[in-house]
C-alpha atoms as a printed R data frame, in Angstrom:
    type eleno elety resid chain resno       x       y       z
1   ATOM     1    CA   MET     A     1  29.729 -46.874 162.640
2   ATOM     2    CA   THR     A     2  31.189 -49.561 164.923
3   ATOM     3    CA   ASP     A     3  33.190 -52.269 163.201
4   ATOM     4    CA   PRO     A     4  31.272 -55.550 163.698
5   ATOM     5    CA   GLU     A     5  34.573 -57.292 164.233
6   ATOM     6    CA   SER     A     6  35.380 -55.036 167.199
7   ATOM     7    CA   ARG     A     7  32.118 -55.694 169.005
8   ATOM     8    CA   PRO     A     8  32.011 -58.331 171.764
9   ATOM     9    CA   ARG     A     9  30.389 -61.639 171.028
10  ATOM    10    CA   TRP     A    10  26.733 -62.017 171.896
11  ATOM    11    CA   SER     A    11  27.435 -64.113 174.940
12  ATOM    12    CA   VAL     A    12  30.024 -61.599 176.176
13  ATOM    13    CA   GLU     A    13  27.728 -58.741 175.444
14  ATOM    14    CA   GLN     A    14  25.049 -60.390 177.611
15  ATOM    15    CA   ARG     A    15  27.474 -60.681 180.529
16  ATOM    16    CA   LEU     A    16  28.519 -57.071 180.099
17  ATOM    17    CA   ALA     A    17  24.907 -55.934 180.058
18  ATOM    18    CA   TYR     A    18  24.347 -57.931 183.257
19  ATOM    19    CA   LEU     A    19  27.378 -56.401 184.810
20  ATOM    20    CA   GLU     A    20  26.198 -52.887 184.059
21  ATOM    21    CA   ARG     A    21  22.698 -53.548 185.357
22  ATOM    22    CA   ARG     A    22  24.140 -54.802 188.677
23  ATOM    23    CA   LEU     A    23  26.337 -51.706 188.896
24  ATOM    24    CA   TYR     A    24  23.518 -49.362 188.212
25  ATOM    25    CA   TRP     A    25  20.833 -50.924 190.439
26  ATOM    26    CA   ASP     A    26  23.007 -52.396 193.221
27  ATOM    27    CA   GLY     A    27  25.989 -50.116 193.084
28  ATOM    28    CA   GLN     A    28  28.448 -53.023 193.044
29  ATOM    29    CA   ILE     A    29  29.457 -56.340 191.556
30  ATOM    30    CA   ASN     A    30  32.161 -58.924 192.089
31  ATOM    31    CA   ARG     A    31  33.526 -61.797 190.101
32  ATOM    32    CA   GLY     A    32  31.401 -64.283 192.045
33  ATOM    33    CA   ASP     A    33  28.266 -62.680 190.763
34  ATOM    34    CA   LEU     A    34  29.328 -63.347 187.179
35  ATOM    35    CA   THR     A    35  30.574 -66.912 187.846
36  ATOM    36    CA   ASP     A    36  27.409 -67.903 189.687
37  ATOM    37    CA   TYR     A    37  24.952 -66.364 187.234
38  ATOM    38    CA   PHE     A    38  26.588 -67.529 184.005
39  ATOM    39    CA   SER     A    39  28.501 -70.608 185.198
40  ATOM    40    CA   ILE     A    40  31.786 -69.246 183.946
41  ATOM    41    CA   SER     A    41  35.303 -69.478 185.379
42  ATOM    42    CA   VAL     A    42  36.940 -66.880 187.581
43  ATOM    43    CA   PRO     A    43  39.484 -65.897 184.856
44  ATOM    44    CA   GLN     A    44  36.589 -65.413 182.403
45  ATOM    45    CA   ALA     A    45  34.747 -63.224 184.911
46  ATOM    46    CA   SER     A    46  38.020 -61.150 185.355
47  ATOM    47    CA   ALA     A    47  38.258 -60.812 181.618
48  ATOM    48    CA   ASP     A    48  34.693 -59.656 181.343
49  ATOM    49    CA   ILE     A    49  35.222 -56.972 183.991
50  ATOM    50    CA   SER     A    50  38.408 -55.831 182.203
51  ATOM    51    CA   ALA     A    51  36.439 -55.723 178.914
52  ATOM    52    CA   TYR     A    52  33.801 -53.524 180.498
53  ATOM    53    CA   GLU     A    53  36.438 -51.238 181.920
54  ATOM    54    CA   SER     A    54  37.851 -50.820 178.446
55  ATOM    55    CA   LEU     A    55  34.402 -50.065 176.909
56  ATOM    56    CA   ALA     A    56  33.229 -47.812 179.742
57  ATOM    57    CA   PRO     A    57  36.337 -46.332 181.381
58  ATOM    58    CA   GLY     A    58  35.666 -44.729 184.778
59  ATOM    59    CA   ASN     A    59  32.447 -46.493 185.450
60  ATOM    60    CA   LEU     A    60  33.663 -48.665 188.213
61  ATOM    61    CA   TYR     A    61  36.571 -49.114 190.639
62  ATOM    62    CA   TYR     A    62  37.752 -51.826 192.920
63  ATOM    63    CA   ASP     A    63  37.227 -51.364 196.681
64  ATOM    64    CA   LYS     A    64  39.483 -53.579 198.774
65  ATOM    65    CA   SER     A    65  37.408 -53.274 201.922
66  ATOM    66    CA   ALA     A    66  34.188 -54.255 200.145
67  ATOM    67    CA   ARG     A    67  36.027 -56.827 197.966
68  ATOM    68    CA   ALA     A    68  33.896 -55.714 195.082
69  ATOM    69    CA   TYR     A    69  33.771 -53.360 192.122
70  ATOM    70    CA   LEU     A    70  31.749 -50.310 193.016
71  ATOM    71    CA   ILE     A    71  29.953 -47.795 190.854
72  ATOM    72    CA   SER     A    72  31.862 -44.629 190.175
73  ATOM    73    CA   PRO     A    73  30.451 -41.159 190.812
74  ATOM    74    CA   LYS     A    74  31.224 -40.517 187.125
75  ATOM    75    CA   PHE     A    75  29.190 -43.598 186.051
76  ATOM    76    CA   SER     A    76  27.761 -43.194 182.574
77  ATOM    77    CA   PRO     A    77  25.701 -46.209 181.399
78  ATOM    78    CA   ARG     A    78  26.370 -47.726 177.950
79  ATOM    79    CA   SER     A    79  22.608 -48.285 177.496
80  ATOM    80    CA   GLU     A    80  19.626 -46.496 178.951
81  ATOM    81    CA   PRO     A    81  18.489 -47.932 182.316
82  ATOM    82    CA   ASN     A    82  15.000 -49.373 182.213
83  ATOM    83    CA   ALA     A    83  12.888 -48.972 185.311
84  ATOM    84    CA   ARG     A    84  10.130 -51.180 184.014
85  ATOM    85    CA   GLN     A    85  12.672 -53.952 183.269
86  ATOM    86    CA   TYR     A    86  13.862 -53.823 186.958
87  ATOM    87    CA   LEU     A    87  10.333 -53.869 188.365
88  ATOM    88    CA   SER     A    88   9.314 -56.650 186.072
89  ATOM    89    CA   GLN     A    89  11.943 -58.846 187.711
90  ATOM    90    CA   LEU     A    90  10.181 -58.281 191.052
91  ATOM    91    CA   GLN     A    91   6.797 -59.146 189.451
92  ATOM    92    CA   LEU     A    92   8.169 -62.405 187.983
93  ATOM    93    CA   ILE     A    93   9.588 -63.427 191.348
94  ATOM    94    CA   ALA     A    94   6.320 -62.607 193.123
95  ATOM    95    CA   ASP     A    95   4.425 -64.659 190.526
96  ATOM    96    CA   GLY     A    96   6.648 -67.673 191.156
97  ATOM    97    CA   VAL     A    97   7.824 -67.655 187.478
98  ATOM    98    CA   LEU     A    98  11.399 -66.670 188.361
99  ATOM    99    CA   ALA     A    99  13.604 -67.666 191.262
100 ATOM   100    CA   VAL     A   100  15.558 -64.903 192.991
101 ATOM   101    CA   GLU     A   101  18.783 -66.589 191.935
102 ATOM   102    CA   GLU     A   102  17.675 -66.766 188.308
103 ATOM   103    CA   SER     A   103  16.972 -63.047 188.214
104 ATOM   104    CA   TRP     A   104  19.731 -60.455 187.559
105 ATOM   105    CA   LEU     A   105  18.843 -58.611 190.769
106 ATOM   106    CA   GLY     A   106  21.455 -58.631 193.414
107 ATOM   107    CA   ARG     A   107  20.080 -57.049 196.524
108 ATOM   108    CA   VAL     A   108  16.289 -57.557 196.365
109 ATOM   109    CA   PRO     A   109  14.499 -54.753 198.153
110 ATOM   110    CA   ARG     A   110  11.454 -55.380 200.400
111 ATOM   111    CA   TYR     A   111   8.366 -55.204 198.191
112 ATOM   112    CA   GLY     A   112   4.754 -56.248 198.048
113 ATOM   113    CA   ILE     A   113   2.580 -56.932 195.046
114 ATOM   114    CA   VAL     A   114  -1.238 -57.195 195.157
115 ATOM   115    CA   PRO     A   115  -1.934 -60.793 194.150
116 ATOM   116    CA   ARG     A   116  -3.942 -61.534 191.103
117 ATOM   117    CA   VAL     A   117  -6.411 -64.436 190.813
118 ATOM   118    CA   ARG     A   118  -4.636 -66.675 188.368
119 ATOM   119    CA   ARG     A   119  -6.541 -68.254 185.498
120 ATOM   120    CA   LYS     A   120  -6.098 -71.940 184.882
121 ATOM   121    CA   LEU     A   121  -3.548 -72.560 182.070
122 ATOM   122    CA   ALA     A   122  -2.959 -76.059 180.823
123 ATOM   123    CA   ALA     A   123   0.520 -76.411 179.261
124 ATOM   124    CA   PRO     A   124  -0.459 -79.326 176.892
125 ATOM   125    CA   ILE     A   125  -3.291 -77.219 175.354
126 ATOM   126    CA   LEU     A   126  -1.099 -74.176 175.090
127 ATOM   127    CA   ARG     A   127   1.633 -76.202 173.358
128 ATOM   128    CA   GLN     A   128  -0.879 -77.479 170.700
129 ATOM   129    CA   VAL     A   129  -2.218 -73.974 170.159
130 ATOM   130    CA   VAL     A   130   1.285 -72.598 169.637
131 ATOM   131    CA   GLU     A   131   2.175 -75.536 167.410
132 ATOM   132    CA   ALA     A   132  -0.960 -74.856 165.280
133 ATOM   133    CA   ILE     A   133   0.006 -71.213 164.938
134 ATOM   134    CA   HIS     A   134   3.427 -72.146 163.706
135 ATOM   135    CA   THR     A   135   2.357 -74.944 161.344
136 ATOM   136    CA   LYS     A   136  -0.775 -73.100 160.123
137 ATOM   137    CA   SER     A   137  -3.094 -75.842 161.233
138 ATOM   138    CA   ALA     A   138  -6.680 -76.007 162.462
139 ATOM   139    CA   LEU     A   139  -7.756 -77.475 165.800
140 ATOM   140    CA   ARG     A   140 -11.051 -78.988 166.836
141 ATOM   141    CA   ILE     A   141 -11.507 -77.832 170.342
142 ATOM   142    CA   GLU     A   142 -14.023 -78.385 173.143
143 ATOM   143    CA   TYR     A   143 -14.812 -74.951 174.464
144 ATOM   144    CA   GLN     A   144 -16.926 -73.562 177.231
145 ATOM   145    CA   SER     A   145 -18.300 -70.172 176.425
146 ATOM   146    CA   VAL     A   146 -20.160 -67.910 178.844
147 ATOM   147    CA   SER     A   147 -23.263 -67.858 176.582
148 ATOM   148    CA   SER     A   148 -23.860 -71.619 176.510
149 ATOM   149    CA   ASP     A   149 -24.822 -74.107 179.266
150 ATOM   150    CA   GLU     A   150 -22.926 -76.892 177.542
151 ATOM   151    CA   ALA     A   151 -19.374 -76.974 176.142
152 ATOM   152    CA   SER     A   152 -19.286 -76.882 172.309
153 ATOM   153    CA   LYS     A   153 -17.034 -78.570 169.849
154 ATOM   154    CA   ARG     A   154 -15.775 -76.446 166.867
155 ATOM   155    CA   TRP     A   155 -12.924 -76.099 164.434
156 ATOM   156    CA   VAL     A   156 -10.783 -73.063 164.867
157 ATOM   157    CA   VAL     A   157  -7.661 -71.796 163.016
158 ATOM   158    CA   PRO     A   158  -5.416 -70.128 165.609
159 ATOM   159    CA   HIS     A   159  -3.053 -67.403 164.335
160 ATOM   160    CA   ALA     A   160  -2.017 -65.419 167.402
161 ATOM   161    CA   LEU     A   161  -2.120 -65.165 171.198
162 ATOM   162    CA   GLY     A   162  -3.506 -62.077 172.987
163 ATOM   163    CA   PHE     A   163  -3.434 -60.837 176.615
164 ATOM   164    CA   ASP     A   164  -6.137 -58.533 177.878
165 ATOM   165    CA   GLY     A   165  -4.381 -57.630 181.152
166 ATOM   166    CA   ASN     A   166  -6.054 -60.546 182.983
167 ATOM   167    CA   ARG     A   167  -6.521 -63.458 180.615
168 ATOM   168    CA   TRP     A   168  -4.743 -65.009 177.652
169 ATOM   169    CA   HIS     A   169  -6.733 -65.496 174.466
170 ATOM   170    CA   VAL     A   170  -6.357 -67.508 171.326
171 ATOM   171    CA   ARG     A   171  -7.142 -65.398 168.319
172 ATOM   172    CA   GLY     A   172  -8.385 -67.338 165.278
173 ATOM   173    CA   TRP     A   173 -10.964 -68.087 162.672
174 ATOM   174    CA   CYS     A   174 -13.970 -69.859 164.025
175 ATOM   175    CA   HIS     A   175 -15.590 -72.174 161.418
176 ATOM   176    CA   ARG     A   176 -18.729 -72.412 163.516
177 ATOM   177    CA   ARG     A   177 -19.309 -68.658 163.723
178 ATOM   178    CA   GLU     A   178 -17.545 -67.851 160.375
179 ATOM   179    CA   LYS     A   179 -15.588 -64.953 161.809
180 ATOM   180    CA   PHE     A   180 -12.407 -64.168 163.735
181 ATOM   181    CA   LEU     A   181 -12.889 -64.521 167.453
182 ATOM   182    CA   ASP     A   182 -11.010 -64.535 170.727
183 ATOM   183    CA   PHE     A   183 -11.121 -67.729 172.741
184 ATOM   184    CA   VAL     A   184 -10.158 -67.560 176.401
185 ATOM   185    CA   LEU     A   185  -7.290 -70.055 176.722
186 ATOM   186    CA   ALA     A   186  -8.434 -71.281 180.145
187 ATOM   187    CA   ARG     A   187 -11.878 -72.246 178.692
188 ATOM   188    CA   VAL     A   188 -10.469 -74.622 176.059
189 ATOM   189    CA   ILE     A   189 -11.267 -77.903 177.763
190 ATOM   190    CA   ASP     A   190  -9.584 -80.237 175.246
191 ATOM   191    CA   VAL     A   191  -8.015 -80.307 171.788
192 ATOM   192    CA   ILE     A   192  -9.849 -83.146 170.049
193 ATOM   193    CA   ASP     A   193  -8.321 -83.138 166.577
194 ATOM   194    CA   ARG     A   194  -5.906 -81.363 164.311
195 ATOM   195    CA   ARG     A   195  -5.670 -80.860 160.553
196 ATOM   196    CA   GLU     A   196  -3.501 -78.866 158.150
197 ATOM   197    CA   GLU     A   197  -5.323 -75.864 156.880
198 ATOM   198    CA   GLU     A   198  -4.062 -72.856 154.861
199 ATOM   199    CA   PHE     A   199  -6.002 -69.796 155.938
200 ATOM   200    CA   ASP     A   200  -5.470 -66.176 154.975
201 ATOM   201    CA   THR     A   201  -5.115 -64.663 158.399
202 ATOM   202    CA   SER     A   202  -4.344 -61.225 156.873
203 ATOM   203    CA   ALA     A   203  -8.178 -61.093 156.483
204 ATOM   204    CA   ASP     A   204  -8.292 -60.475 160.287
205 ATOM   205    CA   LEU     A   205  -8.275 -56.728 159.935
206 ATOM   206    CA   ALA     A   206  -9.163 -56.055 163.523
207 ATOM   207    CA   TRP     A   207  -6.035 -57.902 164.575
208 ATOM   208    CA   HIS     A   208  -3.638 -56.415 162.004
209 ATOM   209    CA   ARG     A   209  -4.845 -52.758 162.190
210 ATOM   210    CA   LYS     A   210  -3.905 -50.592 165.086
211 ATOM   211    CA   ALA     A   211  -5.162 -47.257 166.361
212 ATOM   212    CA   PHE     A   212  -3.924 -44.643 168.756
213 ATOM   213    CA   VAL     A   213  -6.056 -44.250 171.873
214 ATOM   214    CA   ARG     A   214  -5.763 -40.731 173.207
215 ATOM   215    CA   LEU     A   215  -6.114 -40.288 176.955
216 ATOM   216    CA   GLY     A   216  -6.307 -37.303 179.228
217 ATOM   217    CA   PRO     A   217  -6.951 -36.647 182.961
218 ATOM   218    CA   ASN     A   218 -10.553 -36.783 184.051
219 ATOM   219    CA   THR     A   219 -11.709 -33.144 184.023
220 ATOM   220    CA   ALA     A   220 -14.064 -33.880 186.917
221 ATOM   221    CA   LEU     A   221 -10.980 -34.167 189.166
222 ATOM   222    CA   SER     A   222  -9.297 -31.376 190.979
223 ATOM   223    CA   GLN     A   223  -6.474 -29.457 189.234
224 ATOM   224    CA   ALA     A   224  -3.923 -31.035 191.613
225 ATOM   225    CA   THR     A   225  -5.230 -34.507 190.984
226 ATOM   226    CA   GLN     A   226  -5.179 -33.948 187.254
227 ATOM   227    CA   ARG     A   227  -1.586 -32.833 187.411
228 ATOM   228    CA   ALA     A   228  -0.698 -36.007 189.430
229 ATOM   229    CA   VAL     A   229  -2.541 -38.162 186.896
230 ATOM   230    CA   ALA     A   230  -0.680 -36.538 184.043
231 ATOM   231    CA   LEU     A   231   2.618 -37.377 185.765
232 ATOM   232    CA   ASP     A   232   1.481 -41.005 186.459
233 ATOM   233    CA   PHE     A   233   0.840 -41.607 182.779
234 ATOM   234    CA   GLY     A   234   3.613 -39.574 181.368
235 ATOM   235    CA   MET     A   235   1.253 -37.173 179.623
236 ATOM   236    CA   GLU     A   236   2.486 -34.209 177.604
237 ATOM   237    CA   ALA     A   237   0.188 -31.227 177.464
238 ATOM   238    CA   GLY     A   238  -2.401 -33.349 179.184
239 ATOM   239    CA   VAL     A   239  -2.486 -36.099 176.561
240 ATOM   240    CA   VAL     A   240  -0.858 -39.503 176.160
241 ATOM   241    CA   GLU     A   241  -1.310 -41.717 173.101
242 ATOM   242    CA   ILE     A   242  -1.288 -45.492 173.330
243 ATOM   243    CA   GLU     A   243  -1.168 -47.724 170.219
244 ATOM   244    CA   VAL     A   244  -3.643 -50.638 170.494
245 ATOM   245    CA   ARG     A   245  -4.697 -53.309 168.073
246 ATOM   246    CA   LEU     A   246  -8.327 -52.762 167.165
247 ATOM   247    CA   SER     A   247  -9.213 -56.300 168.307
248 ATOM   248    CA   LEU     A   248  -7.865 -55.358 171.758
249 ATOM   249    CA   ILE     A   249  -9.536 -51.925 172.224
250 ATOM   250    CA   TYR     A   250 -12.610 -53.594 173.786
251 ATOM   251    CA   TYR     A   251 -10.409 -55.102 176.537
252 ATOM   252    CA   PHE     A   252  -8.355 -51.926 176.882
253 ATOM   253    CA   SER     A   253 -11.581 -49.919 177.491
254 ATOM   254    CA   ARG     A   254 -12.781 -52.354 180.142
255 ATOM   255    CA   GLN     A   255  -9.384 -52.274 181.859
256 ATOM   256    CA   MET     A   256  -9.583 -48.465 182.010
257 ATOM   257    CA   LEU     A   257 -13.161 -48.662 183.295
258 ATOM   258    CA   PHE     A   258 -14.550 -46.699 180.368
259 ATOM   259    CA   ASP     A   259 -17.535 -49.091 180.021
260 ATOM   260    CA   VAL     A   260 -18.728 -48.224 183.605
261 ATOM   261    CA   ALA     A   261 -17.247 -44.741 184.017
262 ATOM   262    CA   HIS     A   262 -20.732 -43.199 184.140
263 ATOM   263    CA   SER     A   263 -21.664 -45.107 187.283
264 ATOM   264    CA   LEU     A   264 -18.350 -44.685 189.181
265 ATOM   265    CA   PRO     A   265 -17.090 -41.644 191.188
266 ATOM   266    CA   ALA     A   266 -14.403 -39.534 189.323
267 ATOM   267    CA   GLU     A   267 -11.691 -40.733 191.742
268 ATOM   268    CA   ARG     A   268 -12.109 -44.266 190.372
269 ATOM   269    CA   VAL     A   269 -11.896 -43.176 186.678
270 ATOM   270    CA   GLN     A   270  -8.897 -40.933 186.677
271 ATOM   271    CA   VAL     A   271  -8.358 -41.028 182.892
272 ATOM   272    CA   ILE     A   272 -10.847 -40.246 180.117
273 ATOM   273    CA   LEU     A   273 -10.942 -41.193 176.464
274 ATOM   274    CA   LEU     A   274 -10.463 -38.225 174.149
275 ATOM   275    CA   ASN     A   275 -11.078 -39.756 170.720
276 ATOM   276    CA   LYS     A   276 -13.961 -42.117 171.269
277 ATOM   277    CA   ASP     A   277 -15.849 -41.171 168.009
278 ATOM   278    CA   GLU     A   278 -12.664 -41.653 165.888
279 ATOM   279    CA   LEU     A   279 -12.008 -45.070 167.430
280 ATOM   280    CA   ASN     A   280 -15.610 -46.274 166.995
281 ATOM   281    CA   ALA     A   281 -15.465 -45.323 163.362
282 ATOM   282    CA   GLN     A   282 -12.309 -47.460 162.921
283 ATOM   283    CA   LEU     A   283 -13.912 -50.338 164.918
284 ATOM   284    CA   ALA     A   284 -16.961 -50.243 162.656
285 ATOM   285    CA   GLU     A   285 -14.709 -50.626 159.579
286 ATOM   286    CA   VAL     A   286 -13.469 -54.048 160.935
287 ATOM   287    CA   ASP     A   287 -16.832 -55.115 162.258
288 ATOM   288    CA   GLU     A   288 -15.849 -54.899 165.940
289 ATOM   289    CA   ALA     A   289 -18.091 -53.667 168.694
290 ATOM   290    CA   PRO     A   290 -17.958 -50.030 169.548
291 ATOM   291    CA   ILE     A   291 -16.642 -48.532 172.771
292 ATOM   292    CA   ILE     A   292 -19.648 -47.812 174.923
């Protein structure tokens, strides 16, 4: 076991992780990359590179013509490289959430991302919702549902945030409906009032319980397409299991087009649900709508 006293401090470890990511994805790094990103001195950057060389000998070497430290052919990363982490940086940049200079990417490749229609999100409302979650408070909100012509006012006790792939929701107890519901954050028009309220959110079984959704290639597809789909989803023996909160299975099934699969060509629904009956039984236990 590594002696805690011998491990680098957290701030140093962050710089070493950055250094290794730049080596792995860009193939090179120099002191200026470290000084610019972390606002540290040149001597400190040199010390960090020396520290990395001690921890991972043979991973880099200095090239005078490039004036940079290059990745060695014998490079062996200290931590497992994460492709999703790399691509998420590109997504954040495309979304305007992260500036290129704030990312840890060095040489940004040409890329394109299909734009998504963004939902309206009001920071003041989100702040009050987050505060209510932390302080265990109830909020009286003005909310526009899709089932009513007029906005309604109701007391809710938020206890979590959820994302369905397109929209952010507030999960909480609704005093008006007397049940736990999801409220689309963009449809909260206003927070009218707030009060302290102790509420046993452990009673929200649909939120706290999880289930494994078992997926396989659509058997209506050609064998070649099924093999490609299995590769896309990282399936083993034609199956992949995804853990999902019961309260989010409805959104998951819509995202995967299971609710309209019967009316679409097989090419549009490349994955099928293998344990629908099992999931519906679990959903019934927590009073959630079944998967169609």
